[in-house]
């Protein structure tokens, strides 16, 4: 099987590594890829936002399966264009990808499907903002209605900060989504679906704030771990039954079936799981942890999703133990990152590239904000943390920063879901 992966981040590096372990894969390519991916797959150039260009590359390369990693090409219709060219594609249609591309659309789907989620309100006019803000709080959740790479959200107890963020979005022509705050530990659950059948992967937890102790602004994600030692045995089944399957059924009933990876971001409240958001693709950095533990060959699994045969696929198999991912970010991130700095220590096992390129002299240099994801595994969460941070210590990037507390509280037994009311 010839498999083409679309994207250039650590998520795509993780996908490429997992696909390379599948004996059914005879050729593997990634576009546009990065310096780390280049060691495991052919590299091709493509504008991921150009759906026609993605489909043309898939035809030219004679792909048997295309796996679209990022949300941008999916929202732009890349999966539709690839399927129209007669090539199986792992990823939802442009219409179904609106579950991430428009938070207002996602809320409408969830409300129609009876999925528990935060109360929300869309504001598209500054004149309505103050009255709307008064209906929320004292913790305000203010989101960009569209794609914002994980950085369009502000959660704050300060009303002035909430208003300032909302005005910035509105002044930029972006509608604002206000939500009630959901307390309780957060969970990321990736679910494979062919539009009918739902198969969950291991649950994970990510860390969105830039600083230790969940301080500072939101980012695209500074680390993750999987699975969750503190989760109830029936948590995954409960989330699928209450939150994911109803959305899959609702989208199918609307004539826009979702095929690919439906990512549910949830808060475990005292009333049970409630959805914070749905995404239309593998999450980053959770993917780096989850796929590290997957024993089932990935290409055949994704092809079963893309061709509507997921119900026929054998049950998934997983490695024992845990995986912890720590993101190394460039100086300045999540603001304007410093780029072009040489990175050393990138060739070690468990170091996944996100924003890198290789210069003509062979040096690997940074090209963006979240530069590397470093993954460690272990028999328990403490051992996985130790392995991850030991690998982090071998990487050098001038001015870089990373969180030192990824999975720390969970490893110490300090995370628990709230008791039900």
Short mmCIF file of N, CA and C in Angstrom, two decimals, residues 262-420:
data_model
loop_
_atom_site.label_atom_id
_atom_site.label_comp_id
_atom_site.label_asym_id
_atom_site.label_seq_id
_atom_site.Cartn_x
_atom_site.Cartn_y
_atom_site.Cartn_z
N UNK A 262 -12.76 11.74 14.70
CA UNK A 262 -13.57 12.72 15.44
C UNK A 262 -13.00 12.81 16.84
N UNK A 263 -12.49 14.00 17.16
CA UNK A 263 -11.78 14.25 18.42
C UNK A 263 -12.73 14.98 19.35
N UNK A 264 -13.04 14.34 20.48
CA UNK A 264 -13.89 14.97 21.48
C UNK A 264 -13.03 15.51 22.61
N UNK A 265 -13.10 16.81 22.83
CA UNK A 265 -12.46 17.43 23.98
C UNK A 265 -13.52 17.66 25.04
N UNK A 266 -13.32 17.08 26.22
CA UNK A 266 -14.38 17.07 27.23
C UNK A 266 -13.89 17.53 28.59
N UNK A 267 -14.82 17.97 29.40
CA UNK A 267 -14.58 18.21 30.82
C UNK A 267 -15.40 17.19 31.59
N UNK A 268 -14.78 16.56 32.59
CA UNK A 268 -15.49 15.61 33.43
C UNK A 268 -16.07 16.36 34.62
N UNK A 269 -17.33 16.72 34.52
CA UNK A 269 -18.00 17.50 35.56
C UNK A 269 -18.70 16.56 36.53
N UNK A 270 -19.27 17.13 37.57
CA UNK A 270 -20.00 16.31 38.54
C UNK A 270 -21.27 15.73 37.92
N UNK A 271 -21.68 16.25 36.76
CA UNK A 271 -22.84 15.71 36.04
C UNK A 271 -22.43 14.72 34.96
N UNK A 272 -21.13 14.41 34.90
CA UNK A 272 -20.64 13.50 33.87
C UNK A 272 -19.87 14.25 32.79
N UNK A 273 -19.44 13.55 31.73
CA UNK A 273 -18.67 14.21 30.67
C UNK A 273 -19.52 15.23 29.91
N UNK A 274 -18.93 16.40 29.68
CA UNK A 274 -19.56 17.42 28.83
C UNK A 274 -18.54 17.88 27.80
N UNK A 275 -19.01 18.06 26.57
CA UNK A 275 -18.12 18.37 25.46
C UNK A 275 -17.74 19.84 25.49
N UNK A 276 -16.43 20.09 25.43
CA UNK A 276 -15.91 21.44 25.26
C UNK A 276 -15.86 21.78 23.78
N UNK A 277 -15.37 20.83 22.98
CA UNK A 277 -15.25 21.05 21.53
C UNK A 277 -15.09 19.72 20.83
N UNK A 278 -15.42 19.72 19.54
CA UNK A 278 -15.08 18.62 18.65
C UNK A 278 -14.08 19.12 17.63
N UNK A 279 -13.09 18.30 17.32
CA UNK A 279 -12.16 18.58 16.23
C UNK A 279 -12.29 17.49 15.17
N UNK A 280 -11.86 17.80 13.97
CA UNK A 280 -12.11 16.92 12.83
C UNK A 280 -10.88 16.11 12.44
N UNK A 281 -9.89 16.00 13.36
CA UNK A 281 -8.63 15.34 13.01
C UNK A 281 -7.91 14.91 14.28
N UNK A 282 -6.83 14.16 14.12
CA UNK A 282 -5.99 13.80 15.25
C UNK A 282 -5.52 15.08 15.96
N UNK A 283 -5.53 15.07 17.28
CA UNK A 283 -5.07 16.22 18.05
C UNK A 283 -3.57 16.19 18.25
N UNK A 284 -3.00 17.35 18.38
CA UNK A 284 -1.56 17.51 18.60
C UNK A 284 -1.42 18.31 19.90
N UNK A 285 -0.79 17.79 20.96
CA UNK A 285 0.21 16.72 21.00
C UNK A 285 -0.28 15.35 21.48
N UNK A 286 -1.60 15.16 21.67
CA UNK A 286 -2.06 13.88 22.19
C UNK A 286 -1.71 12.71 21.25
N UNK A 287 -1.76 12.97 19.93
CA UNK A 287 -1.47 11.91 18.96
C UNK A 287 -0.10 11.28 19.20
N UNK A 288 0.86 12.12 19.56
CA UNK A 288 2.22 11.62 19.76
C UNK A 288 2.26 10.57 20.87
N UNK A 289 1.46 10.76 21.91
CA UNK A 289 1.40 9.77 22.99
C UNK A 289 0.57 8.56 22.59
N UNK A 290 -0.62 8.81 22.03
CA UNK A 290 -1.55 7.71 21.75
C UNK A 290 -0.98 6.75 20.71
N UNK A 291 -0.45 7.27 19.60
CA UNK A 291 0.04 6.37 18.55
C UNK A 291 1.30 5.64 18.95
N UNK A 292 2.06 6.19 19.89
CA UNK A 292 3.24 5.48 20.39
C UNK A 292 2.85 4.14 21.01
N UNK A 293 1.63 4.07 21.57
CA UNK A 293 1.19 2.87 22.27
C UNK A 293 0.35 1.93 21.40
N UNK A 294 0.04 2.33 20.17
CA UNK A 294 -0.80 1.51 19.30
C UNK A 294 -0.01 0.36 18.70
N UNK A 295 -0.47 -0.85 18.93
CA UNK A 295 0.18 -2.03 18.37
C UNK A 295 -0.46 -2.45 17.05
N UNK A 296 -1.74 -2.17 16.86
CA UNK A 296 -2.46 -2.52 15.63
C UNK A 296 -1.83 -1.79 14.44
N UNK A 297 -1.59 -2.48 13.31
CA UNK A 297 -1.06 -1.80 12.12
C UNK A 297 -1.98 -0.65 11.70
N UNK A 298 -1.40 0.54 11.53
CA UNK A 298 -2.22 1.74 11.35
C UNK A 298 -2.79 1.87 9.94
N UNK A 299 -2.04 1.53 8.91
CA UNK A 299 -2.52 1.76 7.54
C UNK A 299 -3.80 1.00 7.26
N UNK A 300 -3.83 -0.28 7.64
CA UNK A 300 -5.03 -1.07 7.42
C UNK A 300 -6.23 -0.53 8.19
N UNK A 301 -5.96 -0.01 9.39
CA UNK A 301 -7.03 0.56 10.22
C UNK A 301 -7.61 1.81 9.56
N UNK A 302 -6.75 2.71 9.11
CA UNK A 302 -7.21 3.95 8.48
C UNK A 302 -7.90 3.67 7.15
N UNK A 303 -7.42 2.66 6.42
CA UNK A 303 -8.06 2.30 5.16
C UNK A 303 -9.46 1.75 5.42
N UNK A 304 -9.63 0.97 6.49
CA UNK A 304 -10.96 0.47 6.84
C UNK A 304 -11.93 1.61 7.11
N UNK A 305 -11.43 2.68 7.77
CA UNK A 305 -12.25 3.87 8.00
C UNK A 305 -12.62 4.53 6.67
N UNK A 306 -11.61 4.71 5.82
CA UNK A 306 -11.80 5.45 4.56
C UNK A 306 -12.71 4.72 3.58
N UNK A 307 -12.82 3.40 3.72
CA UNK A 307 -13.61 2.62 2.77
C UNK A 307 -14.89 2.07 3.38
N UNK A 308 -15.25 2.54 4.58
CA UNK A 308 -16.51 2.16 5.19
C UNK A 308 -16.56 0.75 5.74
N UNK A 309 -15.41 0.20 6.11
CA UNK A 309 -15.35 -1.18 6.59
C UNK A 309 -14.85 -1.27 8.04
N UNK A 310 -15.05 -0.23 8.80
CA UNK A 310 -14.51 -0.21 10.15
C UNK A 310 -15.12 -1.31 11.03
N UNK A 311 -16.39 -1.62 10.82
CA UNK A 311 -17.05 -2.65 11.63
C UNK A 311 -16.42 -4.02 11.43
N UNK A 312 -15.75 -4.22 10.29
CA UNK A 312 -15.12 -5.51 9.98
C UNK A 312 -13.72 -5.62 10.57
N UNK A 313 -13.16 -4.51 11.05
CA UNK A 313 -11.78 -4.52 11.52
C UNK A 313 -11.67 -5.19 12.88
N UNK A 314 -10.61 -5.98 13.11
CA UNK A 314 -10.44 -6.62 14.42
C UNK A 314 -10.28 -5.58 15.53
N UNK A 315 -10.54 -5.97 16.78
CA UNK A 315 -10.35 -5.05 17.91
C UNK A 315 -8.92 -4.53 17.97
N UNK A 316 -8.77 -3.30 18.45
CA UNK A 316 -7.45 -2.68 18.51
C UNK A 316 -6.60 -3.33 19.60
N UNK A 317 -5.29 -3.35 19.35
CA UNK A 317 -4.34 -3.87 20.33
C UNK A 317 -3.39 -2.74 20.74
N UNK A 318 -3.05 -2.71 22.03
CA UNK A 318 -2.24 -1.64 22.58
C UNK A 318 -1.06 -2.21 23.37
N UNK A 319 0.04 -1.45 23.38
CA UNK A 319 1.16 -1.78 24.25
C UNK A 319 0.76 -1.51 25.70
N UNK A 320 1.33 -2.26 26.63
CA UNK A 320 1.12 -1.97 28.04
C UNK A 320 1.88 -0.70 28.41
N UNK A 321 1.44 -0.05 29.47
CA UNK A 321 2.18 1.11 29.97
C UNK A 321 1.60 2.44 29.53
N UNK A 322 2.44 3.47 29.63
CA UNK A 322 2.01 4.85 29.44
C UNK A 322 2.99 5.59 28.54
N UNK A 323 2.50 6.69 27.95
CA UNK A 323 3.35 7.56 27.14
C UNK A 323 3.12 9.01 27.55
N UNK A 324 4.21 9.76 27.65
CA UNK A 324 4.17 11.19 28.00
C UNK A 324 4.87 11.97 26.91
N UNK A 325 4.24 13.05 26.45
CA UNK A 325 4.81 13.91 25.42
C UNK A 325 5.05 15.30 26.00
N UNK A 326 6.25 15.82 25.78
CA UNK A 326 6.61 17.17 26.21
C UNK A 326 6.97 17.98 24.98
N UNK A 327 6.34 19.14 24.81
CA UNK A 327 6.60 20.01 23.66
C UNK A 327 7.71 20.99 23.99
N UNK A 328 8.69 21.09 23.10
CA UNK A 328 9.74 22.10 23.20
C UNK A 328 9.37 23.23 22.24
N UNK A 329 9.19 24.42 22.78
CA UNK A 329 8.73 25.57 22.00
C UNK A 329 9.84 26.59 21.84
N UNK A 330 9.74 27.36 20.77
CA UNK A 330 10.73 28.39 20.48
C UNK A 330 10.53 29.61 21.37
N UNK A 331 11.59 30.35 21.55
CA UNK A 331 11.51 31.62 22.29
C UNK A 331 10.43 32.50 21.67
N UNK A 332 9.59 33.08 22.52
CA UNK A 332 8.53 33.96 22.05
C UNK A 332 7.18 33.31 21.89
N UNK A 333 7.13 31.97 21.75
CA UNK A 333 5.86 31.29 21.58
C UNK A 333 5.07 31.31 22.90
N UNK A 334 3.74 31.54 22.91
CA UNK A 334 2.83 31.51 21.78
C UNK A 334 2.66 32.82 21.05
N UNK A 335 3.47 33.81 21.33
CA UNK A 335 3.49 35.01 20.51
C UNK A 335 4.33 34.77 19.27
N UNK A 336 5.00 35.80 18.79
CA UNK A 336 5.84 35.65 17.59
C UNK A 336 7.08 34.85 17.96
N UNK A 337 7.24 33.64 17.39
CA UNK A 337 8.38 32.81 17.78
C UNK A 337 9.66 33.22 17.06
N UNK A 338 10.77 33.01 17.74
CA UNK A 338 12.07 33.17 17.10
C UNK A 338 12.34 31.92 16.26
N UNK A 339 12.80 32.09 15.03
CA UNK A 339 13.04 30.97 14.12
C UNK A 339 14.45 31.03 13.57
N UNK A 340 14.85 29.93 12.91
CA UNK A 340 16.15 29.88 12.24
C UNK A 340 17.30 29.44 13.12
N UNK A 341 17.01 29.06 14.37
CA UNK A 341 18.08 28.62 15.27
C UNK A 341 18.39 27.14 15.07
N UNK A 342 19.66 26.80 15.19
CA UNK A 342 20.10 25.42 15.05
C UNK A 342 19.65 24.61 16.26
N UNK A 343 19.18 23.39 16.01
CA UNK A 343 18.73 22.48 17.07
C UNK A 343 19.66 21.27 17.06
N UNK A 344 20.09 20.85 18.22
CA UNK A 344 20.88 19.63 18.33
C UNK A 344 20.13 18.61 19.19
N UNK A 345 20.45 17.33 19.01
CA UNK A 345 19.80 16.27 19.76
C UNK A 345 18.49 15.81 19.16
N UNK A 346 18.26 16.13 17.89
CA UNK A 346 16.96 15.83 17.27
C UNK A 346 16.88 14.43 16.68
N UNK A 347 17.99 13.72 16.63
CA UNK A 347 17.97 12.40 15.98
C UNK A 347 17.61 11.28 16.94
N UNK A 348 17.48 11.56 18.22
CA UNK A 348 17.24 10.52 19.21
C UNK A 348 15.85 9.92 19.06
N UNK A 349 15.71 8.68 19.48
CA UNK A 349 14.40 8.03 19.49
C UNK A 349 13.44 8.80 20.37
N UNK A 350 12.21 8.94 19.92
CA UNK A 350 11.20 9.63 20.70
C UNK A 350 11.15 11.13 20.49
N UNK A 351 12.03 11.67 19.64
CA UNK A 351 12.01 13.11 19.34
C UNK A 351 11.31 13.31 18.01
N UNK A 352 10.12 13.90 18.05
CA UNK A 352 9.31 14.11 16.85
C UNK A 352 9.37 15.58 16.46
N UNK A 353 9.54 15.82 15.17
CA UNK A 353 9.70 17.18 14.67
C UNK A 353 8.35 17.81 14.35
N UNK A 354 8.23 19.09 14.65
CA UNK A 354 7.00 19.82 14.35
C UNK A 354 7.26 21.01 13.43
N UNK A 355 8.25 21.80 13.75
CA UNK A 355 8.55 23.01 12.97
C UNK A 355 10.05 23.07 12.74
N UNK A 356 10.53 22.25 11.80
CA UNK A 356 11.96 22.16 11.51
C UNK A 356 12.20 22.05 10.02
N UNK A 357 13.40 22.39 9.61
CA UNK A 357 13.87 22.10 8.25
C UNK A 357 15.36 21.84 8.32
N UNK A 358 15.86 21.16 7.32
CA UNK A 358 17.28 20.86 7.28
C UNK A 358 17.95 21.79 6.27
N UNK A 359 18.96 22.53 6.72
CA UNK A 359 19.70 23.44 5.83
C UNK A 359 20.60 22.64 4.89
N UNK A 360 21.12 23.34 3.90
CA UNK A 360 22.01 22.69 2.94
C UNK A 360 23.26 22.12 3.60
N UNK A 361 23.67 22.73 4.71
CA UNK A 361 24.86 22.22 5.40
C UNK A 361 24.55 21.05 6.33
N UNK A 362 23.28 20.62 6.33
CA UNK A 362 22.88 19.47 7.14
C UNK A 362 22.32 19.81 8.50
N UNK A 363 22.45 21.05 8.95
CA UNK A 363 21.95 21.43 10.27
C UNK A 363 20.42 21.50 10.27
N UNK A 364 19.82 21.10 11.38
CA UNK A 364 18.37 21.21 11.56
C UNK A 364 18.08 22.53 12.27
N UNK A 365 17.16 23.32 11.71
CA UNK A 365 16.85 24.63 12.29
C UNK A 365 15.35 24.74 12.54
N UNK A 366 14.98 25.63 13.45
CA UNK A 366 13.58 25.83 13.82
C UNK A 366 12.88 26.72 12.79
N UNK A 367 11.58 26.43 12.58
CA UNK A 367 10.80 27.21 11.61
C UNK A 367 9.49 27.73 12.17
N UNK A 368 9.21 27.46 13.46
CA UNK A 368 7.93 27.88 14.01
C UNK A 368 7.92 27.86 15.52
N UNK A 369 6.72 27.85 16.10
CA UNK A 369 6.58 27.98 17.55
C UNK A 369 6.77 26.71 18.32
N UNK A 370 5.95 25.70 18.05
CA UNK A 370 6.13 24.40 18.70
C UNK A 370 7.09 23.60 17.82
N UNK A 371 8.31 23.46 18.28
CA UNK A 371 9.38 22.97 17.41
C UNK A 371 9.50 21.45 17.43
N UNK A 372 9.45 20.86 18.62
CA UNK A 372 9.63 19.42 18.77
C UNK A 372 8.64 18.88 19.79
N UNK A 373 8.28 17.59 19.64
CA UNK A 373 7.56 16.85 20.67
C UNK A 373 8.45 15.69 21.10
N UNK A 374 8.68 15.56 22.39
CA UNK A 374 9.56 14.51 22.90
C UNK A 374 8.71 13.52 23.69
N UNK A 375 8.77 12.25 23.30
CA UNK A 375 7.90 11.22 23.87
C UNK A 375 8.72 10.22 24.67
N UNK A 376 8.23 9.91 25.88
CA UNK A 376 8.82 8.87 26.71
C UNK A 376 7.75 7.86 27.09
N UNK A 377 8.14 6.61 27.25
CA UNK A 377 7.20 5.57 27.66
C UNK A 377 7.72 4.88 28.91
N UNK A 378 6.80 4.24 29.64
CA UNK A 378 7.19 3.53 30.85
C UNK A 378 6.07 2.66 31.35
N UNK A 379 6.39 1.79 32.28
CA UNK A 379 5.40 0.88 32.83
C UNK A 379 4.33 1.62 33.62
N UNK A 380 4.69 2.76 34.19
CA UNK A 380 3.72 3.63 34.85
C UNK A 380 3.97 5.05 34.41
N UNK A 381 3.11 5.96 34.84
CA UNK A 381 3.19 7.34 34.38
C UNK A 381 4.47 8.02 34.86
N UNK A 382 4.90 7.72 36.08
CA UNK A 382 6.13 8.31 36.61
C UNK A 382 7.33 7.91 35.76
N UNK A 383 7.39 6.65 35.36
CA UNK A 383 8.51 6.18 34.54
C UNK A 383 8.46 6.80 33.15
N UNK A 384 7.27 6.97 32.59
CA UNK A 384 7.14 7.59 31.28
C UNK A 384 7.56 9.05 31.33
N UNK A 385 7.18 9.74 32.41
CA UNK A 385 7.62 11.13 32.61
C UNK A 385 9.14 11.22 32.67
N UNK A 386 9.73 10.34 33.45
CA UNK A 386 11.18 10.36 33.60
C UNK A 386 11.88 10.15 32.26
N UNK A 387 11.36 9.21 31.47
CA UNK A 387 11.96 8.94 30.16
C UNK A 387 11.81 10.14 29.23
N UNK A 388 10.64 10.79 29.25
CA UNK A 388 10.42 11.94 28.39
C UNK A 388 11.35 13.10 28.74
N UNK A 389 11.44 13.42 30.03
CA UNK A 389 12.26 14.56 30.43
C UNK A 389 13.76 14.28 30.30
N UNK A 390 14.15 13.02 30.41
CA UNK A 390 15.55 12.67 30.15
C UNK A 390 15.90 12.96 28.69
N UNK A 391 14.97 12.65 27.79
CA UNK A 391 15.20 12.94 26.38
C UNK A 391 15.17 14.44 26.11
N UNK A 392 14.28 15.16 26.78
CA UNK A 392 14.23 16.62 26.63
C UNK A 392 15.58 17.24 26.97
N UNK A 393 16.23 16.71 27.99
CA UNK A 393 17.50 17.28 28.46
C UNK A 393 18.62 17.13 27.42
N UNK A 394 18.44 16.25 26.44
CA UNK A 394 19.48 16.04 25.43
C UNK A 394 19.30 16.93 24.21
N UNK A 395 18.19 17.67 24.17
CA UNK A 395 17.90 18.55 23.04
C UNK A 395 18.30 19.97 23.39
N UNK A 396 18.94 20.67 22.45
CA UNK A 396 19.31 22.07 22.70
C UNK A 396 18.79 22.96 21.58
N UNK A 397 18.05 23.97 21.96
CA UNK A 397 17.57 25.01 21.06
C UNK A 397 17.63 26.32 21.83
N UNK A 398 18.44 27.24 21.38
CA UNK A 398 18.65 28.52 22.07
C UNK A 398 17.32 29.21 22.35
N UNK A 399 17.12 29.58 23.62
CA UNK A 399 15.93 30.34 24.02
C UNK A 399 14.66 29.52 24.14
N UNK A 400 14.74 28.22 23.93
CA UNK A 400 13.53 27.40 23.96
C UNK A 400 12.97 27.27 25.37
N UNK A 401 11.72 26.85 25.44
CA UNK A 401 11.10 26.62 26.74
C UNK A 401 10.15 25.44 26.65
N UNK A 402 9.88 24.80 27.80
CA UNK A 402 8.94 23.69 27.87
C UNK A 402 8.38 23.64 29.28
N UNK A 403 7.24 23.01 29.42
CA UNK A 403 6.67 22.82 30.74
C UNK A 403 7.38 21.68 31.45
N UNK A 404 7.56 21.82 32.74
CA UNK A 404 8.23 20.77 33.52
C UNK A 404 7.24 19.90 34.30
N UNK A 405 5.94 20.17 34.14
CA UNK A 405 4.95 19.48 34.97
C UNK A 405 3.96 18.65 34.18
N UNK A 406 4.31 18.26 32.95
CA UNK A 406 3.40 17.44 32.17
C UNK A 406 3.18 16.09 32.88
N UNK A 407 1.93 15.77 33.16
CA UNK A 407 1.51 14.52 33.82
C UNK A 407 1.99 14.40 35.26
N UNK A 408 2.52 15.48 35.83
CA UNK A 408 3.07 15.40 37.19
C UNK A 408 1.99 15.08 38.23
N UNK A 409 0.89 15.82 38.20
CA UNK A 409 -0.16 15.60 39.20
C UNK A 409 -0.81 14.23 39.02
N UNK A 410 -0.98 13.81 37.78
CA UNK A 410 -1.58 12.50 37.54
C UNK A 410 -0.67 11.38 38.04
N UNK A 411 0.63 11.54 37.82
CA UNK A 411 1.59 10.53 38.29
C UNK A 411 1.61 10.46 39.81
N UNK A 412 1.32 11.58 40.46
CA UNK A 412 1.30 11.62 41.93
C UNK A 412 -0.06 11.24 42.51
N UNK A 413 -1.01 10.87 41.65
CA UNK A 413 -2.32 10.48 42.14
C UNK A 413 -3.19 11.63 42.58
N UNK A 414 -2.92 12.84 42.03
CA UNK A 414 -3.64 14.03 42.47
C UNK A 414 -4.74 14.47 41.52
N UNK A 415 -5.04 13.66 40.50
CA UNK A 415 -6.13 13.97 39.56
C UNK A 415 -7.23 12.96 39.76
N UNK A 416 -8.46 13.44 39.80
CA UNK A 416 -9.61 12.55 39.95
C UNK A 416 -10.83 13.21 39.33
N UNK A 417 -11.69 12.40 38.76
CA UNK A 417 -12.95 12.91 38.25
C UNK A 417 -13.86 13.24 39.43
N UNK A 418 -14.65 14.30 39.34
CA UNK A 418 -15.54 14.65 40.45
C UNK A 418 -16.63 13.60 40.66
N UNK A 419 -17.11 13.50 41.86
CA UNK A 419 -18.18 12.57 42.16
C UNK A 419 -19.47 13.03 41.51
N UNK A 420 -20.25 12.10 41.08
CA UNK A 420 -21.51 12.42 40.42
C UNK A 420 -22.50 13.00 41.43
#
